[in-house]
mmCIF file of C-alpha atoms in Angstrom:
data_model
loop_
_atom_site.group_PDB
_atom_site.id
_atom_site.type_symbol
_atom_site.label_atom_id
_atom_site.label_comp_id
_atom_site.label_asym_id
_atom_site.label_seq_id
_atom_site.Cartn_x
_atom_site.Cartn_y
_atom_site.Cartn_z
ATOM 1 C CA MET A 1 10.875 -24.974 19.722
ATOM 2 C CA PRO A 2 12.144 -28.031 17.767
ATOM 3 C CA SER A 3 9.005 -27.890 15.616
ATOM 4 C CA ILE A 4 9.730 -24.271 14.671
ATOM 5 C CA ALA A 5 13.320 -25.182 13.765
ATOM 6 C CA THR A 6 12.097 -28.082 11.644
ATOM 7 C CA LEU A 7 9.593 -25.803 9.918
ATOM 8 C CA ALA A 8 12.324 -23.253 9.162
ATOM 9 C CA LEU A 9 14.537 -25.976 7.685
ATOM 10 C CA ASP A 10 11.677 -27.261 5.516
ATOM 11 C CA ILE A 11 10.935 -23.780 4.213
ATOM 12 C CA ALA A 12 14.614 -23.148 3.496
ATOM 13 C CA ALA A 13 14.945 -26.470 1.656
ATOM 14 C CA PHE A 14 11.824 -25.761 -0.412
ATOM 15 C CA ALA A 15 13.066 -22.263 -1.308
ATOM 16 C CA ALA A 16 16.460 -23.652 -2.302
ATOM 17 C CA MET A 17 14.911 -26.326 -4.521
ATOM 18 C CA ALA A 18 12.581 -23.786 -6.146
ATOM 19 C CA LEU A 19 15.533 -21.482 -6.852
ATOM 20 C CA ILE A 20 17.567 -24.328 -8.346
ATOM 21 C CA VAL A 21 14.673 -25.418 -10.586
ATOM 22 C CA PHE A 22 14.111 -21.823 -11.716
ATOM 23 C CA VAL A 23 17.787 -21.245 -12.558
ATOM 24 C CA VAL A 24 18.139 -24.585 -14.373
ATOM 25 C CA GLY A 25 14.907 -23.951 -16.301
ATOM 26 C CA ARG A 26 16.111 -20.536 -17.429
ATOM 27 C CA ARG A 27 19.450 -21.971 -18.572
ATOM 28 C CA ILE A 28 17.731 -24.771 -20.497
ATOM 29 C CA GLU A 29 15.310 -22.293 -22.066
ATOM 30 C CA ALA A 30 18.173 -20.010 -23.135
ATOM 31 C CA THR A 31 20.109 -22.953 -24.624
ATOM 32 C CA LEU A 32 17.096 -24.181 -26.598
ATOM 33 C CA SER A 33 16.423 -20.659 -27.851
ATOM 34 C CA VAL A 34 20.010 -20.310 -29.110
ATOM 35 C CA ARG A 35 19.802 -23.671 -30.876
ATOM 36 C CA ARG A 36 16.520 -22.705 -32.555
ATOM 37 C CA ARG A 37 18.052 -19.461 -33.797
ATOM 38 C CA LEU A 38 21.139 -21.314 -35.090
ATOM 39 C CA ARG A 39 18.937 -23.782 -36.969
ATOM 40 C CA GLY A 40 17.015 -20.857 -38.448
ATOM 41 C CA ASP A 41 13.566 -22.193 -37.542
ATOM 42 C CA ALA A 42 12.551 -19.393 -35.139
ATOM 43 C CA PRO A 43 10.650 -17.368 -37.760
ATOM 44 C CA GLN A 44 8.657 -20.431 -38.861
ATOM 45 C CA THR A 45 7.804 -21.231 -35.243
ATOM 46 C CA ALA A 46 6.625 -17.701 -34.638
ATOM 47 C CA MET A 47 4.497 -17.753 -37.769
ATOM 48 C CA ALA A 48 3.016 -21.138 -36.911
ATOM 49 C CA GLY A 49 2.087 -20.127 -33.388
ATOM 50 C CA SER A 50 0.612 -16.794 -34.371
ATOM 51 C CA THR A 51 -3.154 -17.215 -34.063
ATOM 52 C CA GLY A 52 -4.350 -13.882 -32.790
ATOM 53 C CA THR A 53 -1.648 -11.354 -33.574
ATOM 54 C CA LEU A 54 0.539 -10.390 -36.481
ATOM 55 C CA LEU A 55 3.571 -9.447 -34.432
ATOM 56 C CA ARG A 56 4.398 -12.397 -32.172
ATOM 57 C CA SER A 57 3.448 -15.897 -31.135
ATOM 58 C CA ASN A 58 0.890 -16.527 -28.417
ATOM 59 C CA THR A 59 2.598 -19.702 -27.164
ATOM 60 C CA PRO A 60 4.732 -19.292 -23.998
ATOM 61 C CA ARG A 61 8.417 -20.004 -24.439
ATOM 62 C CA ASN A 62 8.663 -21.711 -21.069
ATOM 63 C CA PRO A 63 7.764 -25.401 -21.604
ATOM 64 C CA ILE A 64 6.072 -25.679 -18.179
ATOM 65 C CA LEU A 65 3.860 -22.656 -18.815
ATOM 66 C CA ALA A 66 3.155 -23.899 -22.339
ATOM 67 C CA TRP A 67 2.033 -27.244 -20.890
ATOM 68 C CA VAL A 68 -0.171 -25.466 -18.335
ATOM 69 C CA GLN A 69 -1.783 -23.373 -21.074
ATOM 70 C CA GLN A 70 -2.369 -26.349 -23.358
ATOM 71 C CA SER A 71 -3.780 -28.555 -20.592
ATOM 72 C CA THR A 72 -6.028 -26.047 -18.830
ATOM 73 C CA LEU A 73 -7.100 -23.670 -21.625
ATOM 74 C CA LYS A 74 -8.126 -26.155 -24.271
ATOM 75 C CA ASP A 75 -10.984 -24.092 -25.702
ATOM 76 C CA PRO A 76 -9.557 -21.579 -28.215
ATOM 77 C CA GLU A 77 -12.385 -19.104 -27.587
ATOM 78 C CA GLU A 78 -11.823 -19.225 -23.845
ATOM 79 C CA ARG A 79 -8.087 -18.778 -24.351
ATOM 80 C CA ARG A 80 -8.551 -15.792 -26.653
ATOM 81 C CA GLY A 81 -11.072 -14.221 -24.282
ATOM 82 C CA LEU A 82 -8.742 -14.604 -21.302
ATOM 83 C CA ARG A 83 -5.798 -13.221 -23.273
ATOM 84 C CA ARG A 84 -7.916 -10.264 -24.372
ATOM 85 C CA ASP A 85 -8.991 -9.506 -20.791
ATOM 86 C CA LEU A 86 -5.403 -9.754 -19.554
ATOM 87 C CA ALA A 87 -4.187 -7.477 -22.360
ATOM 88 C CA ARG A 88 -6.812 -4.884 -21.412
ATOM 89 C CA ALA A 89 -5.498 -5.035 -17.868
ATOM 90 C CA GLY A 90 -1.939 -4.426 -19.104
ATOM 91 C CA PHE A 91 -0.606 -8.015 -19.071
ATOM 92 C CA GLU A 92 0.374 -8.588 -22.703
ATOM 93 C CA SER A 93 3.010 -11.253 -22.162
ATOM 94 C CA GLN A 94 2.780 -14.517 -24.083
ATOM 95 C CA ALA A 95 2.695 -16.441 -20.809
ATOM 96 C CA ALA A 96 0.052 -14.219 -19.154
ATOM 97 C CA PRO A 97 -2.858 -16.739 -19.425
ATOM 98 C CA ALA A 98 -0.741 -19.584 -18.054
ATOM 99 C CA ILE A 99 0.565 -17.429 -15.201
ATOM 100 C CA TYR A 100 -3.018 -16.389 -14.433
ATOM 101 C CA VAL A 101 -4.077 -20.044 -14.172
ATOM 102 C CA VAL A 102 -1.081 -20.866 -11.972
ATOM 103 C CA VAL A 103 -1.776 -17.921 -9.653
ATOM 104 C CA ARG A 104 -5.432 -18.922 -9.264
ATOM 105 C CA PHE A 105 -4.466 -22.497 -8.480
ATOM 106 C CA CYS A 106 -1.808 -21.467 -5.974
ATOM 107 C CA LEU A 107 -4.184 -19.095 -4.185
ATOM 108 C CA ALA A 108 -7.057 -21.577 -4.149
ATOM 109 C CA VAL A 109 -4.817 -24.279 -2.658
ATOM 110 C CA GLY A 110 -2.302 -22.208 -0.714
ATOM 111 C CA LEU A 111 -4.726 -20.104 1.329
ATOM 112 C CA PRO A 112 -6.622 -23.077 2.861
ATOM 113 C CA VAL A 113 -3.404 -25.041 3.402
ATOM 114 C CA GLY A 114 -1.761 -22.024 5.051
ATOM 115 C CA PHE A 115 -4.794 -21.525 7.272
ATOM 116 C CA LEU A 116 -4.847 -25.183 8.353
ATOM 117 C CA PHE A 117 -1.110 -25.060 8.964
ATOM 118 C CA ALA A 118 -1.469 -21.903 11.084
ATOM 119 C CA GLN A 119 -3.996 -23.667 13.296
ATOM 120 C CA LYS A 120 -1.142 -25.623 14.906
ATOM 121 C CA PHE A 121 0.350 -22.438 16.357
ATOM 122 C CA LEU A 122 -2.891 -20.967 17.754
ATOM 123 C CA ASP A 123 -3.815 -21.282 21.405
ATOM 124 C CA LYS A 124 -7.460 -21.959 20.573
ATOM 125 C CA PRO A 125 -7.708 -23.476 17.084
ATOM 126 C CA MET A 126 -11.007 -23.646 15.250
ATOM 127 C CA THR A 127 -13.014 -26.837 15.486
ATOM 128 C CA GLY A 128 -16.171 -28.299 14.031
ATOM 129 C CA LEU A 129 -18.014 -26.817 11.106
ATOM 130 C CA THR A 130 -16.006 -23.579 11.187
ATOM 131 C CA LEU A 131 -12.825 -25.509 10.462
ATOM 132 C CA ILE A 132 -14.448 -26.780 7.247
ATOM 133 C CA LEU A 133 -16.268 -23.670 6.066
ATOM 134 C CA PHE A 134 -13.428 -21.197 6.582
ATOM 135 C CA PRO A 135 -10.916 -23.056 4.324
ATOM 136 C CA LEU A 136 -13.650 -23.434 1.712
ATOM 137 C CA ALA A 137 -14.268 -19.673 1.869
ATOM 138 C CA LEU A 138 -10.534 -19.058 1.495
ATOM 139 C CA ALA A 139 -10.432 -21.361 -1.539
ATOM 140 C CA GLY A 140 -13.320 -19.455 -3.131
ATOM 141 C CA LEU A 141 -11.566 -16.184 -2.359
ATOM 142 C CA GLY A 142 -8.391 -17.473 -4.006
ATOM 143 C CA LEU A 143 -10.367 -18.343 -7.150
ATOM 144 C CA MET A 144 -12.219 -15.005 -7.348
ATOM 145 C CA ALA A 145 -9.459 -12.610 -6.282
ATOM 146 C CA PRO A 146 -7.389 -12.785 -9.535
ATOM 147 C CA ARG A 147 -10.457 -12.118 -11.700
ATOM 148 C CA ALA A 148 -11.496 -9.199 -9.472
ATOM 149 C CA PHE A 149 -7.961 -7.802 -9.690
ATOM 150 C CA ILE A 150 -7.940 -8.101 -13.500
ATOM 151 C CA ASP A 151 -11.350 -6.413 -13.837
ATOM 152 C CA ASN A 152 -10.369 -3.619 -11.460
ATOM 153 C CA ARG A 153 -7.088 -2.993 -13.257
ATOM 154 C CA ALA A 154 -8.802 -3.028 -16.670
ATOM 155 C CA GLY A 155 -11.369 -0.496 -15.441
ATOM 156 C CA ALA A 156 -8.617 1.744 -14.080
ATOM 157 C CA ARG A 157 -6.759 1.607 -17.401
ATOM 158 C CA ARG A 158 -9.979 2.486 -19.274
ATOM 159 C CA ARG A 159 -10.530 5.518 -17.037
ATOM 160 C CA GLN A 160 -6.896 6.527 -17.532
ATOM 161 C CA LEU A 161 -7.314 6.304 -21.312
ATOM 162 C CA GLU A 162 -10.507 8.378 -21.138
ATOM 163 C CA ASN A 163 -8.627 11.109 -19.300
ATOM 164 C CA GLU A 164 -5.564 11.042 -21.554
ATOM 165 C CA PHE A 165 -7.114 10.635 -24.992
ATOM 166 C CA PRO A 166 -8.489 14.197 -25.527
ATOM 167 C CA ASP A 167 -5.072 15.766 -24.926
ATOM 168 C CA ALA A 168 -3.423 13.279 -27.281
ATOM 169 C CA LEU A 169 -6.070 14.035 -29.907
ATOM 170 C CA ASP A 170 -5.297 17.758 -29.712
ATOM 171 C CA LEU A 171 -1.633 16.981 -30.348
ATOM 172 C CA MET A 172 -2.613 14.775 -33.265
ATOM 173 C CA VAL A 173 -4.616 17.638 -34.775
ATOM 174 C CA VAL A 174 -1.531 19.866 -34.592
ATOM 175 C CA CYS A 175 0.639 17.176 -36.215
ATOM 176 C CA VAL A 176 -1.802 16.487 -39.063
ATOM 177 C CA GLU A 177 -2.351 20.176 -39.787
ATOM 178 C CA SER A 178 1.439 20.631 -39.868
ATOM 179 C CA GLY A 179 1.704 18.201 -42.768
ATOM 180 C CA LEU A 180 2.205 14.775 -41.193
ATOM 181 C CA GLY A 181 0.144 11.819 -42.304
ATOM 182 C CA LEU A 182 -2.018 9.838 -39.935
ATOM 183 C CA GLU A 183 0.636 7.146 -39.361
ATOM 184 C CA GLY A 184 3.322 9.760 -38.729
ATOM 185 C CA ALA A 185 1.031 11.670 -36.382
ATOM 186 C CA LEU A 186 0.287 8.526 -34.376
ATOM 187 C CA LEU A 187 3.987 7.733 -34.076
ATOM 188 C CA ARG A 188 4.948 11.301 -33.157
ATOM 189 C CA VAL A 189 2.202 11.690 -30.547
ATOM 190 C CA GLY A 190 3.060 8.283 -29.077
ATOM 191 C CA ASN A 191 6.723 9.290 -28.710
ATOM 192 C CA GLU A 192 5.983 12.756 -27.339
ATOM 193 C CA THR A 193 3.429 11.617 -24.723
ATOM 194 C CA ASP A 194 5.339 8.587 -23.479
ATOM 195 C CA ARG A 195 5.822 10.051 -19.985
ATOM 196 C CA SER A 196 2.813 12.295 -19.560
ATOM 197 C CA HIS A 197 0.217 9.960 -21.145
ATOM 198 C CA PRO A 198 1.713 6.441 -21.028
ATOM 199 C CA ARG A 199 -1.520 4.542 -21.725
ATOM 200 C CA THR A 200 -2.381 6.525 -24.857
ATOM 201 C CA ALA A 201 1.240 6.484 -26.033
ATOM 202 C CA HIS A 202 1.337 2.695 -25.690
ATOM 203 C CA GLU A 203 -1.839 2.265 -27.748
ATOM 204 C CA PHE A 204 -0.630 4.625 -30.490
ATOM 205 C CA ASN A 205 2.723 2.836 -30.641
ATOM 206 C CA LEU A 206 0.922 -0.491 -31.047
ATOM 207 C CA VAL A 207 -1.088 0.936 -33.934
ATOM 208 C CA SER A 208 2.134 2.175 -35.559
ATOM 209 C CA GLN A 209 3.777 -1.221 -35.141
ATOM 210 C CA GLU A 210 0.804 -3.013 -36.681
ATOM 211 C CA LEU A 211 0.834 -0.630 -39.634
ATOM 212 C CA ARG A 212 4.553 -1.229 -40.177
ATOM 213 C CA ALA A 213 3.992 -4.979 -39.880
ATOM 214 C CA GLY A 214 1.571 -4.943 -42.792
ATOM 215 C CA ARG A 215 -1.912 -4.502 -41.399
ATOM 216 C CA THR A 216 -4.254 -2.140 -43.163
ATOM 217 C CA ARG A 217 -5.180 1.142 -41.526
ATOM 218 C CA ALA A 218 -8.751 -0.010 -40.889
ATOM 219 C CA GLU A 219 -7.617 -3.247 -39.189
ATOM 220 C CA ALA A 220 -5.089 -1.462 -36.973
ATOM 221 C CA LEU A 221 -7.656 1.132 -35.917
ATOM 222 C CA ARG A 222 -10.287 -1.532 -35.198
ATOM 223 C CA ASN A 223 -7.756 -3.352 -33.019
ATOM 224 C CA LEU A 224 -7.204 -0.087 -31.161
ATOM 225 C CA ALA A 225 -10.922 0.192 -30.441
ATOM 226 C CA GLU A 226 -11.070 -3.457 -29.384
ATOM 227 C CA ARG A 227 -8.187 -3.049 -26.943
ATOM 228 C CA ALA A 228 -9.363 0.252 -25.491
ATOM 229 C CA GLN A 229 -13.059 -0.526 -24.905
ATOM 230 C CA VAL A 230 -13.727 3.216 -24.521
ATOM 231 C CA GLU A 231 -16.652 4.851 -26.295
ATOM 232 C CA MET A 232 -14.766 7.957 -27.389
ATOM 233 C CA VAL A 233 -11.990 5.835 -28.881
ATOM 234 C CA LYS A 234 -14.525 3.674 -30.706
ATOM 235 C CA SER A 235 -16.178 6.794 -32.120
ATOM 236 C CA PHE A 236 -12.773 8.157 -33.109
ATOM 237 C CA VAL A 237 -11.873 4.927 -34.919
ATOM 238 C CA ALA A 238 -15.218 4.746 -36.727
ATOM 239 C CA LEU A 239 -14.857 8.369 -37.811
ATOM 240 C CA LEU A 240 -11.337 7.855 -39.159
ATOM 241 C CA ILE A 241 -12.299 4.707 -41.062
ATOM 242 C CA GLN A 242 -15.313 6.436 -42.595
ATOM 243 C CA THR A 243 -13.232 9.485 -43.522
ATOM 244 C CA ASP A 244 -10.592 7.273 -45.120
ATOM 245 C CA GLN A 245 -13.181 5.339 -47.139
ATOM 246 C CA LEU A 246 -14.994 8.467 -48.336
ATOM 247 C CA GLY A 247 -11.799 10.394 -49.090
ATOM 248 C CA GLY A 248 -12.469 13.294 -46.713
ATOM 249 C CA SER A 249 -9.976 15.563 -45.000
ATOM 250 C CA VAL A 250 -8.380 13.869 -41.989
ATOM 251 C CA ALA A 251 -7.256 17.204 -40.515
ATOM 252 C CA LEU A 252 -10.774 18.695 -40.684
ATOM 253 C CA THR A 253 -12.249 15.497 -39.237
ATOM 254 C CA LEU A 254 -9.803 15.452 -36.345
ATOM 255 C CA ARG A 255 -10.362 19.140 -35.564
ATOM 256 C CA THR A 256 -14.147 18.729 -35.584
ATOM 257 C CA TYR A 257 -13.999 15.624 -33.402
ATOM 258 C CA SER A 258 -11.520 17.295 -31.031
ATOM 259 C CA SER A 259 -13.928 20.215 -30.566
ATOM 260 C CA GLU A 260 -16.814 17.830 -29.914
ATOM 261 C CA MET A 261 -14.699 15.892 -27.438
ATOM 262 C CA ARG A 262 -13.856 19.054 -25.499
ATOM 263 C CA GLN A 263 -17.571 19.811 -25.340
ATOM 264 C CA HIS A 264 -18.185 16.263 -24.139
ATOM 265 C CA ARG A 265 -15.599 16.689 -21.379
ATOM 266 C CA MET A 266 -17.261 19.920 -20.282
ATOM 267 C CA LEU A 267 -20.696 18.307 -20.201
ATOM 268 C CA LYS A 268 -19.310 15.375 -18.249
ATOM 269 C CA ALA A 269 -17.745 17.740 -15.712
ATOM 270 C CA GLU A 270 -21.057 19.602 -15.375
ATOM 271 C CA GLU A 271 -22.856 16.280 -14.918
ATOM 272 C CA LYS A 272 -20.519 15.332 -12.075
ATOM 273 C CA ALA A 273 -21.023 18.756 -10.500
ATOM 274 C CA MET A 274 -24.825 18.379 -10.696
ATOM 275 C CA ARG A 275 -24.634 14.907 -9.122
ATOM 276 C CA LEU A 276 -22.738 16.229 -6.130
ATOM 277 C CA PRO A 277 -25.785 17.580 -4.192
ATOM 278 C CA VAL A 278 -27.603 14.275 -4.696
ATOM 279 C CA LEU A 279 -24.617 12.311 -3.424
ATOM 280 C CA LEU A 280 -24.277 14.611 -0.419
ATOM 281 C CA THR A 281 -27.795 13.743 0.756
ATOM 282 C CA ILE A 282 -26.680 10.232 1.721
ATOM 283 C CA PRO A 283 -24.128 11.294 4.393
ATOM 284 C CA LEU A 284 -26.394 14.211 5.337
ATOM 285 C CA VAL A 285 -29.377 11.980 6.114
ATOM 286 C CA GLY A 286 -27.365 9.080 7.483
ATOM 287 C CA PHE A 287 -24.785 10.834 9.664
ATOM 288 C CA ILE A 288 -25.338 14.590 10.069
ATOM 289 C CA LEU A 289 -29.107 14.902 10.640
ATOM 290 C CA PRO A 290 -29.263 12.230 13.408
ATOM 291 C CA VAL A 291 -26.529 14.074 15.304
ATOM 292 C CA ILE A 292 -28.347 17.406 14.937
ATOM 293 C CA PHE A 293 -31.669 15.928 16.055
ATOM 294 C CA THR A 294 -30.020 14.231 19.011
ATOM 295 C CA SER A 295 -28.190 17.362 20.159
ATOM 296 C CA VAL A 296 -31.325 19.514 19.811
ATOM 297 C CA LEU A 297 -33.968 17.143 21.232
ATOM 298 C CA LEU A 298 -31.954 15.282 23.884
ATOM 299 C CA PRO A 299 -32.113 18.036 26.556
ATOM 300 C CA ALA A 300 -35.873 18.387 26.090
ATOM 301 C CA VAL A 301 -36.362 14.626 26.270
ATOM 302 C CA ILE A 302 -34.292 14.383 29.463
ATOM 303 C CA SER A 303 -36.231 17.272 31.034
ATOM 304 C CA ALA A 304 -39.565 15.659 30.085
ATOM 305 C CA ILE A 305 -38.499 12.339 31.554
ATOM 306 C CA ARG A 306 -37.487 14.007 34.814
ATOM 307 C CA GLN A 307 -40.841 15.838 35.055
ATOM 308 C CA PHE A 308 -43.297 13.190 33.908
ATOM 309 C CA LEU A 309 -41.872 9.984 35.388
ATOM 310 C CA PRO A 310 -42.292 11.133 39.033
ATOM 311 C CA ALA A 311 -45.793 12.414 38.232
ATOM 312 C CA MET A 312 -46.760 9.113 36.642
ATOM 313 C CA GLY A 313 -45.446 7.301 39.694
ATOM 314 C CA GLY A 314 -47.691 9.301 42.023
ATOM 315 C CA LYS A 315 -44.950 11.405 43.556
#
């Protein structure tokens, strides 16, 4: 009982210290931010730290997270790749790469330490080789789990964009045919579909912001395709860029592509429907047919055993 009380006190002291450090760090960060704004050097800092985006700096404002990012992600290509993967998963914060590194480290260290600490309270703790291999497996799990979570979330966001994009394109066709330009149509569709299609609305709003910030239409659309990683969006971007370069009608292009996309959705639905019988054979062969064979043949097998075993024994 005293050990449990001591453990509770240690946890409470650690939580209190962590809270104090967090509050003091936030106050210091807010004070430094106000001083930078008063000196008038915030715009220069943002421009100097902007390596991959036109809108904001990629350096975390928190000095601890900035130190973590600079010390662990030294390769610029690796840093850009990690930031791109996190942005595709929906984590677009400046400190997202540093937080990702911190989470991986905490899981890789915390899971084995927590397991070894929990061994003290078990009636039969693990011993021998198991006590070594299990913490190592937990450490590997802590290193792989964040990447698996990011990939899974990015895949879910891609599927969400695939489902939402055709409807948003139909609305864009209506806006362009009503007289709006492409930039105005993107902004209007992004505002109108903010609740019903949040992923598509977010991407269209980013394109509008980049256009207002000074990027060309081709660059903003290429960034949209790079962020989305969806084939229909890439085709849409390539078609718009080609139409813009050749001087074609954007409204006619959007209407034609919208019709083709509806056909593509219908073909994809038919493909899923045709795959259904093939997928049903797996549970049919693995679970249903053995039960049917057992229920049909088991009485005959039991009757044969009762008849032939005595005869084979000479009775």
